[in-house]
Backbone as ProteinMPNN parsed JSONL, in Angstrom:
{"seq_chain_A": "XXXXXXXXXXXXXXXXXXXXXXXXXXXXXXXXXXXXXXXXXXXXXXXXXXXXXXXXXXXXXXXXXXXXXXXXXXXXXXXXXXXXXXXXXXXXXXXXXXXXXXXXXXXXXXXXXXXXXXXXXXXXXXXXXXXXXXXXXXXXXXXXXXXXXXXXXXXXXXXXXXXXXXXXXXXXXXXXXXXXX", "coords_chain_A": {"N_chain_A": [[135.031, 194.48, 46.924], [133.434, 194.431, 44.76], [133.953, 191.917, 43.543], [133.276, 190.237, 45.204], [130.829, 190.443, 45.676], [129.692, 189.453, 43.12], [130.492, 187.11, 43.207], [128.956, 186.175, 45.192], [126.609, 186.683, 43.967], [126.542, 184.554, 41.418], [126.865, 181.866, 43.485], [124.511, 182.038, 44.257], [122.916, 181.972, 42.213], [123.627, 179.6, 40.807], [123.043, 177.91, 43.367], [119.69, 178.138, 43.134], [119.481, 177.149, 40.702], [120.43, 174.147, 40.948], [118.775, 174.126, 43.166], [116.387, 173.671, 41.921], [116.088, 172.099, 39.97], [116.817, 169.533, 41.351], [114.249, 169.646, 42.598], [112.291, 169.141, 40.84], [112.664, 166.169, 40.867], [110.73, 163.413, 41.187], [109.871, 161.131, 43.969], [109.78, 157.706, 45.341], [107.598, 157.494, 48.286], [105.138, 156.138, 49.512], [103.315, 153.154, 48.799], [102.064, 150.941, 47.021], [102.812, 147.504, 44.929], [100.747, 145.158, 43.482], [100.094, 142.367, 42.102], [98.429, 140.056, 40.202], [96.238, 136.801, 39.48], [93.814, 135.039, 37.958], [92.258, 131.637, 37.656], [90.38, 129.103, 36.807], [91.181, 127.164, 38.932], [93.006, 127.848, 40.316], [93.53, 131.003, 42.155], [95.999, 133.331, 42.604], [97.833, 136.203, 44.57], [99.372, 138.782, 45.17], [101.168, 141.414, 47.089], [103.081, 144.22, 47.47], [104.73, 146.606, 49.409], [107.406, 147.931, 49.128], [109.479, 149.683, 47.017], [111.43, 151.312, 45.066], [111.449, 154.539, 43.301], [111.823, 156.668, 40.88], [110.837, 159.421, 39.224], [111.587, 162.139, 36.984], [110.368, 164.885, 36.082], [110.946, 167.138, 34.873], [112.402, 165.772, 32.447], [110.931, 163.722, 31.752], [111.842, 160.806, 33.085], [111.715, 157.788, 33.922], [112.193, 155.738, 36.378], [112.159, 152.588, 37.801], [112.097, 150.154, 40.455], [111.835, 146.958, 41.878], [112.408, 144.969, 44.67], [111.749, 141.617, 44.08], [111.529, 139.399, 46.603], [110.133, 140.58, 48.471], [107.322, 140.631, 47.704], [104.448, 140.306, 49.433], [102.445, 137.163, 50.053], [99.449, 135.129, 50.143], [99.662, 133.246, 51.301], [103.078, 131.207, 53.087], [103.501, 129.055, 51.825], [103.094, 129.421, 48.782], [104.373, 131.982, 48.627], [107.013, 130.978, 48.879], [107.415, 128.685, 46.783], [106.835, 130.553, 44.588], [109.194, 132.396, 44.911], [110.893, 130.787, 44.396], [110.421, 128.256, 41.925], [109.728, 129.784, 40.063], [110.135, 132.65, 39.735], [112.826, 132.848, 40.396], [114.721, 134.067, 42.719], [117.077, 134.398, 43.431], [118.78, 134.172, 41.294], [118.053, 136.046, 40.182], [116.638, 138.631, 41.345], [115.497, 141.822, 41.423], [113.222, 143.132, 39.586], [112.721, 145.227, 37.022], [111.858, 148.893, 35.618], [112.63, 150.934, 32.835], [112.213, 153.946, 31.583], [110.419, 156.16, 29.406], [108.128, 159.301, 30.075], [105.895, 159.663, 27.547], [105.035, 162.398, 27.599], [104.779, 165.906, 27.862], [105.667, 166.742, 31.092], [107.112, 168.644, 32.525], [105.83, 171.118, 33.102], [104.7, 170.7, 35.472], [101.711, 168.756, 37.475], [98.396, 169.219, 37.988], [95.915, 168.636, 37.279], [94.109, 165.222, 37.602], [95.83, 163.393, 34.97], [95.728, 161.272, 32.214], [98.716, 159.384, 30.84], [101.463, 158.42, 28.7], [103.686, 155.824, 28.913], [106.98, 154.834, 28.081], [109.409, 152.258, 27.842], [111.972, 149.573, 28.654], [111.237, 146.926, 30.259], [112.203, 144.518, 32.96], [112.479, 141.866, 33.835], [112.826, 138.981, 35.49], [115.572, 138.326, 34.551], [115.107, 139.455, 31.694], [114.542, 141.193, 29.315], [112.081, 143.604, 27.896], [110.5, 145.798, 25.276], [107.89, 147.72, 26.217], [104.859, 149.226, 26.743], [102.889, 151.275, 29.007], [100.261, 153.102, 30.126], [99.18, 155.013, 32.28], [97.703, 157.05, 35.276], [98.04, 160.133, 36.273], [98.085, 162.096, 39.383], [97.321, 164.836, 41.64], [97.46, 164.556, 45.404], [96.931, 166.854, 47.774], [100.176, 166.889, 49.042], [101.514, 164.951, 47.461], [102.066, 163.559, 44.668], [100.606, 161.56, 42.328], [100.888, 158.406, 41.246], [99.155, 156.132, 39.12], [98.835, 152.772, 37.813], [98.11, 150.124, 35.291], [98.847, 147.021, 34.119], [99.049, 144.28, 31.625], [101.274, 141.211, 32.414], [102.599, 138.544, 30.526], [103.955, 135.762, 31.208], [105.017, 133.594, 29.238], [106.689, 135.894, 27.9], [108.718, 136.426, 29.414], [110.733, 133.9, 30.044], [109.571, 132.786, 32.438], [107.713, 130.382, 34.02], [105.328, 128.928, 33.625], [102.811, 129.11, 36.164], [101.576, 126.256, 38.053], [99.192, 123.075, 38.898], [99.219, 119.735, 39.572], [100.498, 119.687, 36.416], [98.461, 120.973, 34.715], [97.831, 124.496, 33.224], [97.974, 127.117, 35.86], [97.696, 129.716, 35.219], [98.815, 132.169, 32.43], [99.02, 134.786, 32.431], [99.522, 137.973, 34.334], [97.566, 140.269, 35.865], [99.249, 143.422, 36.507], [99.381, 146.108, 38.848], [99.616, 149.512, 40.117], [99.874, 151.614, 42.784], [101.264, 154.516, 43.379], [103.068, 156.908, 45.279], [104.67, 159.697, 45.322], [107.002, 162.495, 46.091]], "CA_chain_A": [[133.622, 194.419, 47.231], [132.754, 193.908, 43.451], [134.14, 191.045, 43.64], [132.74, 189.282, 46.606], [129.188, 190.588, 45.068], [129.831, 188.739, 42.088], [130.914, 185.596, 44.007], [127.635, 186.12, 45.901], [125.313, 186.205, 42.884], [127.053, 183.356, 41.286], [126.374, 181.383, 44.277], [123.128, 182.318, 44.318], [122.233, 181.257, 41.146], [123.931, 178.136, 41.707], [122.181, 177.347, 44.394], [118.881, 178.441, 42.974], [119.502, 176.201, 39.658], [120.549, 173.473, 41.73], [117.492, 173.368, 43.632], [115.352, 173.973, 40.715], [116.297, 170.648, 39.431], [116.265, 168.548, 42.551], [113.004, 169.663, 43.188], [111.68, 168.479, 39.384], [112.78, 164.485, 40.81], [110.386, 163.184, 42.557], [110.844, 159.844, 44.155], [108.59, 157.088, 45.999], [106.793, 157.759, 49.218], [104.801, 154.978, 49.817], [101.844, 152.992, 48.224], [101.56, 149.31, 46.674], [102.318, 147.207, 43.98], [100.333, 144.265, 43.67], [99.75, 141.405, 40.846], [97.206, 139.108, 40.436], [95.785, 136.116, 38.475], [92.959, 134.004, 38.25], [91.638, 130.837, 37.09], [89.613, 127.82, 37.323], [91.818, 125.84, 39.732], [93.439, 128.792, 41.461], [94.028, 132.72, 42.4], [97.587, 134.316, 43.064], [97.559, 137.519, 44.84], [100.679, 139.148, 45.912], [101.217, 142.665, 46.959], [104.488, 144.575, 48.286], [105.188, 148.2, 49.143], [108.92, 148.071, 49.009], [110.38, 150.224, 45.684], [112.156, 152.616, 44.217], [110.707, 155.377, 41.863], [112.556, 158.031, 40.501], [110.316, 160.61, 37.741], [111.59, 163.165, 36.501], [109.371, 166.333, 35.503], [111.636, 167.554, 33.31], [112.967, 165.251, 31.685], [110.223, 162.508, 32.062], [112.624, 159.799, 32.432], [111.126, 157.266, 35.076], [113.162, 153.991, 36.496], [111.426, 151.841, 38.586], [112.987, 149.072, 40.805], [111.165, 146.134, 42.726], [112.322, 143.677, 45.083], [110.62, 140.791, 44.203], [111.165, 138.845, 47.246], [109.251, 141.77, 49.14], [106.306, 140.485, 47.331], [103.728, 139.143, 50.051], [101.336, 136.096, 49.265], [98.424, 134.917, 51.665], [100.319, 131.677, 52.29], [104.065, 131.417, 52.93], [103.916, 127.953, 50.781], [103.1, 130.369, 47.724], [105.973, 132.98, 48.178], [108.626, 130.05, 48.831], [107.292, 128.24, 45.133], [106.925, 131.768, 43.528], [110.181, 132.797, 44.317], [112.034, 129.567, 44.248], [110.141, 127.626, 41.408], [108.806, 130.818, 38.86], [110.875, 133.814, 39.574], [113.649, 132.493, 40.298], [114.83, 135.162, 43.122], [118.042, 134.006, 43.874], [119.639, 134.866, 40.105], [117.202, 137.455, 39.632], [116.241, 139.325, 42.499], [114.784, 142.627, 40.971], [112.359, 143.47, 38.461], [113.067, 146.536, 36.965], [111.344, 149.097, 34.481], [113.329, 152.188, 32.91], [111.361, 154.387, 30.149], [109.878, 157.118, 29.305], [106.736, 159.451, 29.813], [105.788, 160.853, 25.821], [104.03, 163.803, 27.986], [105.223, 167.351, 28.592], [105.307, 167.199, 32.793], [107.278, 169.995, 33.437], [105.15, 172.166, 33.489], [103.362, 170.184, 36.61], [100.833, 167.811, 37.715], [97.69, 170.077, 38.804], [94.898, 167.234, 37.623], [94.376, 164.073, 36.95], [95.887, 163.118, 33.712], [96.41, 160.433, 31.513], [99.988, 159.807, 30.534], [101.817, 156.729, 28.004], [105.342, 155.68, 29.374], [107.582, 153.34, 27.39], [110.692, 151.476, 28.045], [112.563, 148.318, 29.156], [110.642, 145.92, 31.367], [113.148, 143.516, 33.044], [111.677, 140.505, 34.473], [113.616, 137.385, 35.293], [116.741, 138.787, 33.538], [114.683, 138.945, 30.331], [114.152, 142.677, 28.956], [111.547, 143.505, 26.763], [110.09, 146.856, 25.052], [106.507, 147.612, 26.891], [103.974, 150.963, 26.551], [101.805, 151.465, 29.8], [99.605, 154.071, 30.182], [99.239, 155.603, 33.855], [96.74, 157.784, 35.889], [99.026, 160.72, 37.234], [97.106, 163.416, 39.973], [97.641, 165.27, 42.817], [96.503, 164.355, 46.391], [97.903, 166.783, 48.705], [102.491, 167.07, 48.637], [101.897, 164.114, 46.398], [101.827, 163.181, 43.05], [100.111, 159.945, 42.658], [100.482, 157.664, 39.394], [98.186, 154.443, 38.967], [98.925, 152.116, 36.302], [97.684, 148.558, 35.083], [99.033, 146.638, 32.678], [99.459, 142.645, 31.879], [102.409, 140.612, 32.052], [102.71, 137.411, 29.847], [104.889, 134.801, 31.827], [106.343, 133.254, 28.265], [107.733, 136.967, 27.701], [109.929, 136.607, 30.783], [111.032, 133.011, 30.187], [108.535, 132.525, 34.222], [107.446, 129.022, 33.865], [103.871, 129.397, 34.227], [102.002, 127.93, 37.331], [100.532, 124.548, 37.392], [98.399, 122.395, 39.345], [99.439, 118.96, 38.746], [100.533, 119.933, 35.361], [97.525, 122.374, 34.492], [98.152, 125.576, 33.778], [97.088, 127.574, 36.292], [97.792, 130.961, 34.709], [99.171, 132.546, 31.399], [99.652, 135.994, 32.948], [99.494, 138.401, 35.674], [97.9, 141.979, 35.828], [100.282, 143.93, 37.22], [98.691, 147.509, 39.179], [100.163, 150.035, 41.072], [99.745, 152.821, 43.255], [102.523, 155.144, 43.962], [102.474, 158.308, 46.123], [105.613, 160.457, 44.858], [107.289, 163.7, 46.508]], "C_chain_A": [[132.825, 193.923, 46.028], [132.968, 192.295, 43.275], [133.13, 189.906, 44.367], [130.979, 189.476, 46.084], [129.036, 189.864, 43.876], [129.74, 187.142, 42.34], [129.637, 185.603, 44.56], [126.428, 185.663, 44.958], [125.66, 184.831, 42.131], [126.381, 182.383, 41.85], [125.179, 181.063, 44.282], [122.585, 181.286, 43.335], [122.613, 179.815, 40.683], [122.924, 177.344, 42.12], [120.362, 177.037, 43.74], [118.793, 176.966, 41.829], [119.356, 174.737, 40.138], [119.509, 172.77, 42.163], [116.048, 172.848, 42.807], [114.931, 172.361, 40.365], [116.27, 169.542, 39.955], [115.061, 168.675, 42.779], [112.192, 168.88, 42.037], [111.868, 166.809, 39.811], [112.074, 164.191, 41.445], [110.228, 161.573, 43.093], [109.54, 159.085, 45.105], [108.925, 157.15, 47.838], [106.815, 156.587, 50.185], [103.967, 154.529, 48.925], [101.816, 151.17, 47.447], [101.687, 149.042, 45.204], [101.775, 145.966, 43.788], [99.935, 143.401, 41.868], [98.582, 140.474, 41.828], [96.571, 138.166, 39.105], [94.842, 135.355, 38.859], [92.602, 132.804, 37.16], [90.647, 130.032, 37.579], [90.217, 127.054, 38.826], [92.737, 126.842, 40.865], [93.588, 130.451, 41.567], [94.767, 132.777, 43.251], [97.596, 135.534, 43.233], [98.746, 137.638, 45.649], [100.763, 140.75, 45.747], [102.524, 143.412, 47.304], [103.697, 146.494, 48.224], [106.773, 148.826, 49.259], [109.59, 148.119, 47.32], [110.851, 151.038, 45.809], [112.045, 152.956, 43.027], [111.478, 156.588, 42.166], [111.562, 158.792, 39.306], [110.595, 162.328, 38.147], [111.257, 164.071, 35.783], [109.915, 166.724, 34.844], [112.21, 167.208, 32.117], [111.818, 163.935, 31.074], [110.082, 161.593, 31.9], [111.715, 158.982, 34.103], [111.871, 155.569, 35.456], [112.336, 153.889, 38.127], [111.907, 150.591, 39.185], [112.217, 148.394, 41.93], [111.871, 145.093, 43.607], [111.569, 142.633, 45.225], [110.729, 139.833, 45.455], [110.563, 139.648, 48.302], [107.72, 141.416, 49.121], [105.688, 139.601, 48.382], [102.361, 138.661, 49.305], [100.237, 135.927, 50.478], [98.96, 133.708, 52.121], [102.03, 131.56, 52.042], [104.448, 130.512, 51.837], [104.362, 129.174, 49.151], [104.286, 131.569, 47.284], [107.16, 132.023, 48.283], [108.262, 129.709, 46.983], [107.622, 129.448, 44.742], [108.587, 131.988, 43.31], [111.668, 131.742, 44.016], [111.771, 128.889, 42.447], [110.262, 128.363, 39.632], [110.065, 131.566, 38.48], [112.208, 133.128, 39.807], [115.298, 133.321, 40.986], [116.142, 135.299, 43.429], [119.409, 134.861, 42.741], [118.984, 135.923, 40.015], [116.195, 138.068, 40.365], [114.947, 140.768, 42.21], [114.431, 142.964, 39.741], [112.312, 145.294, 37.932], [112.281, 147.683, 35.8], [111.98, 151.094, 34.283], [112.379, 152.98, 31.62], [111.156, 155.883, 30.577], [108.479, 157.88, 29.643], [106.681, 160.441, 28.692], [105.209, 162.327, 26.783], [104.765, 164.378, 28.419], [104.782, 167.268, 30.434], [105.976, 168.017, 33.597], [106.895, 171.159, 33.819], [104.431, 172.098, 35.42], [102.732, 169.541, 36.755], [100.012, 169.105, 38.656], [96.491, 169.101, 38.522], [95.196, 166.345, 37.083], [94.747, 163.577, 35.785], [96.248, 161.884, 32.956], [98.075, 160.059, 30.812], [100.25, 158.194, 29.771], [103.34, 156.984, 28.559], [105.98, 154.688, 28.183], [109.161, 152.908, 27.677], [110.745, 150.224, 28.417], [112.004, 147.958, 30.437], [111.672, 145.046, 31.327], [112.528, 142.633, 34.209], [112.656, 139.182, 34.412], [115.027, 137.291, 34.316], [116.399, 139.032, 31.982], [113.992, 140.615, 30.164], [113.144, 142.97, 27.763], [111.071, 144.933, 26.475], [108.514, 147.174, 25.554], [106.352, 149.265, 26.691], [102.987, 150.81, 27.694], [101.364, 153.008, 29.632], [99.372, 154.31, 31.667], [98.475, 157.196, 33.83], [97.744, 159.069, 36.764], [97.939, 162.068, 38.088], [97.914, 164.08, 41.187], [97.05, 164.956, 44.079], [97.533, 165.471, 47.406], [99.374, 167.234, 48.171], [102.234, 166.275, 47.939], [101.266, 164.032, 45.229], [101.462, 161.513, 43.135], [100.066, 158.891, 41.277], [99.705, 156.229, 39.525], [98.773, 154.169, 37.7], [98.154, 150.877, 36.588], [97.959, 148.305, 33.994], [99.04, 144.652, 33.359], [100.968, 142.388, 31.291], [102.813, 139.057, 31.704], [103.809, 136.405, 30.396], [105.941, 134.248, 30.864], [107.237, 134.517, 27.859], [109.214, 136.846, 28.203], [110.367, 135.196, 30.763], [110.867, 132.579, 31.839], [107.842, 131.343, 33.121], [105.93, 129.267, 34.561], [103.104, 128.692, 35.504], [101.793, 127.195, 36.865], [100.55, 124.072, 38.75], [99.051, 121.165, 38.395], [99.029, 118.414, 37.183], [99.315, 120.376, 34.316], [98.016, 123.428, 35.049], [97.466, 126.495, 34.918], [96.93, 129.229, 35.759], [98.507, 131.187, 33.271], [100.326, 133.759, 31.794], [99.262, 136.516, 33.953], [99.064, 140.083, 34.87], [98.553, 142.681, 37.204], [99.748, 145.583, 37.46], [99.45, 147.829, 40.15], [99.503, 151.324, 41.59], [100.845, 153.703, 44.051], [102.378, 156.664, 44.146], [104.355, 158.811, 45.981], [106.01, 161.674, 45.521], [108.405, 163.551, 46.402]], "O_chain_A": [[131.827, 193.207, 46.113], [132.057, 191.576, 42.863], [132.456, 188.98, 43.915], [130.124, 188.597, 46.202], [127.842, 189.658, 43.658], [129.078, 186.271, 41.777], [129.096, 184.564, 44.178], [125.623, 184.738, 45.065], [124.846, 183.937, 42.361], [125.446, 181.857, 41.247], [124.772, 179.902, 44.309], [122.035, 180.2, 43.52], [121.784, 179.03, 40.223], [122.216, 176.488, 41.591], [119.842, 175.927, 43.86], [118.161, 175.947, 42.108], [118.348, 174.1, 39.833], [119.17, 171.605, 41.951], [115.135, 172.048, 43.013], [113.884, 171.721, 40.468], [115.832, 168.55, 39.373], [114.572, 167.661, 43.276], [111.439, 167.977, 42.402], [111.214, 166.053, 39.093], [112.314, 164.498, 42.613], [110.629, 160.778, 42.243], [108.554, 159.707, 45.5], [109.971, 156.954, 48.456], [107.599, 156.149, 51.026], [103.676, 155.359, 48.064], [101.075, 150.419, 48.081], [101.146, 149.716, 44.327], [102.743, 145.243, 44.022], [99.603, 143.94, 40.812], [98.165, 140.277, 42.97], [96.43, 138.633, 37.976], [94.853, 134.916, 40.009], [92.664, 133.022, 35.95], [90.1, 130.23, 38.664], [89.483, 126.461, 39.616], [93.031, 126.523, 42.017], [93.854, 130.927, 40.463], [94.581, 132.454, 44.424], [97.397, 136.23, 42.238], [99.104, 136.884, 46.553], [100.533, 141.341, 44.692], [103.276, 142.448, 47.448], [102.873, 147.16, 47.598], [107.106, 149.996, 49.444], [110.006, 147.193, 46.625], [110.727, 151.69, 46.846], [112.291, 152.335, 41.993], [111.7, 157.241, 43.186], [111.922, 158.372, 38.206], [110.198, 163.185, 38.936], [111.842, 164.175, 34.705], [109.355, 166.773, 33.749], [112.47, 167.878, 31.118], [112.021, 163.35, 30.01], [109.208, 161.024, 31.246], [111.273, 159.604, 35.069], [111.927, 154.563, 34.75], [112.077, 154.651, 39.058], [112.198, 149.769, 38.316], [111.913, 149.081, 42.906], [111.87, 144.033, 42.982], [110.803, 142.491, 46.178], [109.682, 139.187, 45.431], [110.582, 138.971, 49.33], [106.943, 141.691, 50.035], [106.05, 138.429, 48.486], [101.589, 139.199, 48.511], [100.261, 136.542, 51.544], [98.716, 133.22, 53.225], [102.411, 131.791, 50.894], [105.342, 130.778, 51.034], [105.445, 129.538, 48.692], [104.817, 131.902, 46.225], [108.233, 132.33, 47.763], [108.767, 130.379, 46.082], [108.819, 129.576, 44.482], [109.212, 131.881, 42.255], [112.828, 131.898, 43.636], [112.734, 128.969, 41.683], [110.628, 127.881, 38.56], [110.808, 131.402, 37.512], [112.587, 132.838, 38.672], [116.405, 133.353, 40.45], [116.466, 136.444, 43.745], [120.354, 135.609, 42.995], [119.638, 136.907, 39.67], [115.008, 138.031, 40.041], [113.803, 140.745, 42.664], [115.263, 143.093, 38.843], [111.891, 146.27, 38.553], [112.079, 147.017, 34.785], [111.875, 152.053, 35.046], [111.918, 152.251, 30.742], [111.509, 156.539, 31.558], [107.514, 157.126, 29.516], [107.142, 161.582, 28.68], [105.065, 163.339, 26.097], [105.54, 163.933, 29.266], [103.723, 167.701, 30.89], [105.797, 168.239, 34.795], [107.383, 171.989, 34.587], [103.966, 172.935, 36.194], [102.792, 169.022, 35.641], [100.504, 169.761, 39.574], [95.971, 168.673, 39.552], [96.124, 166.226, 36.282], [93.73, 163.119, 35.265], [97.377, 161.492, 33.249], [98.417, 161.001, 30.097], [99.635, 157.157, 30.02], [103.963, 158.044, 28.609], [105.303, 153.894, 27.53], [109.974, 153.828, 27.589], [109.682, 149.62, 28.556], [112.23, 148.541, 31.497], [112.177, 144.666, 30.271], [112.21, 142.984, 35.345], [113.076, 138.588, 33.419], [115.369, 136.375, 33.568], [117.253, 138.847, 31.116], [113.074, 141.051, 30.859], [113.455, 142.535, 26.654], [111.174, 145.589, 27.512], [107.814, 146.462, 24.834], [107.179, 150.166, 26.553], [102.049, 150.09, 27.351], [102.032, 153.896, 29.103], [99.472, 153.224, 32.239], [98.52, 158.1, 32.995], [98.119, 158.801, 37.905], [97.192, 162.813, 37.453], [99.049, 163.747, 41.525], [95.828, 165.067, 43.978], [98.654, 165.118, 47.772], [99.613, 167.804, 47.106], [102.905, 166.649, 46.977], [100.132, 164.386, 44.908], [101.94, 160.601, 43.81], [99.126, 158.803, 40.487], [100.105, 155.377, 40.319], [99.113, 154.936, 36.799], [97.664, 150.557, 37.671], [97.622, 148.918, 32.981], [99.038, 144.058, 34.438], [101.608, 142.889, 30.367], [103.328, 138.383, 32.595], [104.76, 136.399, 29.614], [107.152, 134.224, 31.085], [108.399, 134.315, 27.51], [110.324, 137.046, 27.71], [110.498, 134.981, 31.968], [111.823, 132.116, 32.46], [107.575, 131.409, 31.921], [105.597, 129.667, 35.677], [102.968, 127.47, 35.457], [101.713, 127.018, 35.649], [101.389, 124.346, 39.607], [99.341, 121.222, 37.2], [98.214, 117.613, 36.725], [99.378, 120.04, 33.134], [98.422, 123.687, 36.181], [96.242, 126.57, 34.81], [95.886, 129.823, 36.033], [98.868, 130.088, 32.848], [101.548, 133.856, 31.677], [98.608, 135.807, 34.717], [99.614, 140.764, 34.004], [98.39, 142.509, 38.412], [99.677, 146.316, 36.473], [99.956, 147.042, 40.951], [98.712, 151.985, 40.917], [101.166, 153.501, 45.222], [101.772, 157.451, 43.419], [105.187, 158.16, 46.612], [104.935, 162.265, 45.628], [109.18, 164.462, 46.692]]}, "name": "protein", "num_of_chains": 1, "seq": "XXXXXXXXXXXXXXXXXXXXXXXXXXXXXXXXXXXXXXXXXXXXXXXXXXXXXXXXXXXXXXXXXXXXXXXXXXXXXXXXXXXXXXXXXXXXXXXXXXXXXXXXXXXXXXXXXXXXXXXXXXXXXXXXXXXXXXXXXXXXXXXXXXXXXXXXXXXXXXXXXXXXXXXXXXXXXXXXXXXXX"}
């Protein structure tokens, strides 16, 4: 009987640990990420809601994974060039970003807070070291993070737009909204 009560609590705490720690991941929902650029001669607007977000509260390790041909444009011409001409979707399908958040979040998300992330941006097979800053709150079961940052096209060896041969862009700000549970 001591036995089997032993085996029971065990279990228990197992289980308990277990869940503890699954519950700390929390993973994407739904919600949008969209870029955008403007100039003189043209504006590129593309949005998707097809990712994968993993943050972890305890650890507050965060990997982020895009299909860029997901990304819709307002004209199909625009997503064939983008992902034929720029991105280049064929060798390099997803855009990826793995890092960190410097902030204590295991405790929770109860308001809105400011937070700095940092890690490996991978763009066009081309990895680079990046620091965003992000809006994290609660709405509700979810956790909600905003960000905005820019992304420099020569970083990522992305061949910048053009209008017969004018640039039409440099870079892209890159914003999100992601709804987490």
């Amino acid at each position: 009987m001591m036995i089997n009560s032993a085996k029971y609590l065990l279990l228990t705490v197992f289980v308990l640990v277990f869940g503890f720690s699954k519950a700390q991941i929390l993973t994407f929902d739904h919600g949008e990420i969209e870029f955008y650029t403007s100039s003189v001669l043209s504006d590129i607007e593309a949005v998707t809601d097809k990712a994968s977000v993993n943050l972890n509260l305890e650890t507050g390790k965060i990997d982020v994974s895009i299909d860029i041909m997901s990304f819709e444009f307002e004209y199909d011409l625009m997503k064939n060039h983008f992902n034929e001409k720029h991105m280049e979707t064929d060798r390099f399908p997803v855009a990826t970003f793995k890092g960190k958040v410097e902030q204590d979040l295991s405790a929770g998300i109860e308001n809105e807070t400011e937070v700095d992330a940092s890690g490996d941006l991978t763009i066009h097979g081309v990895t680079n070291k990046v620091s965003i800053k992000a809006n994290i709150s609660k709405e509700g079961e979810f956790t909600v993070v905003k960000t905005k940052m820019p992304v420099v096209f020569e970083d990522y060896n992305v061949d910048e737009p053009s209008i017969l041969t004018k640039s039409v862009a440099k870079d892209v700000e890159v914003k999100s909204t992601l709804y987490l549970r």
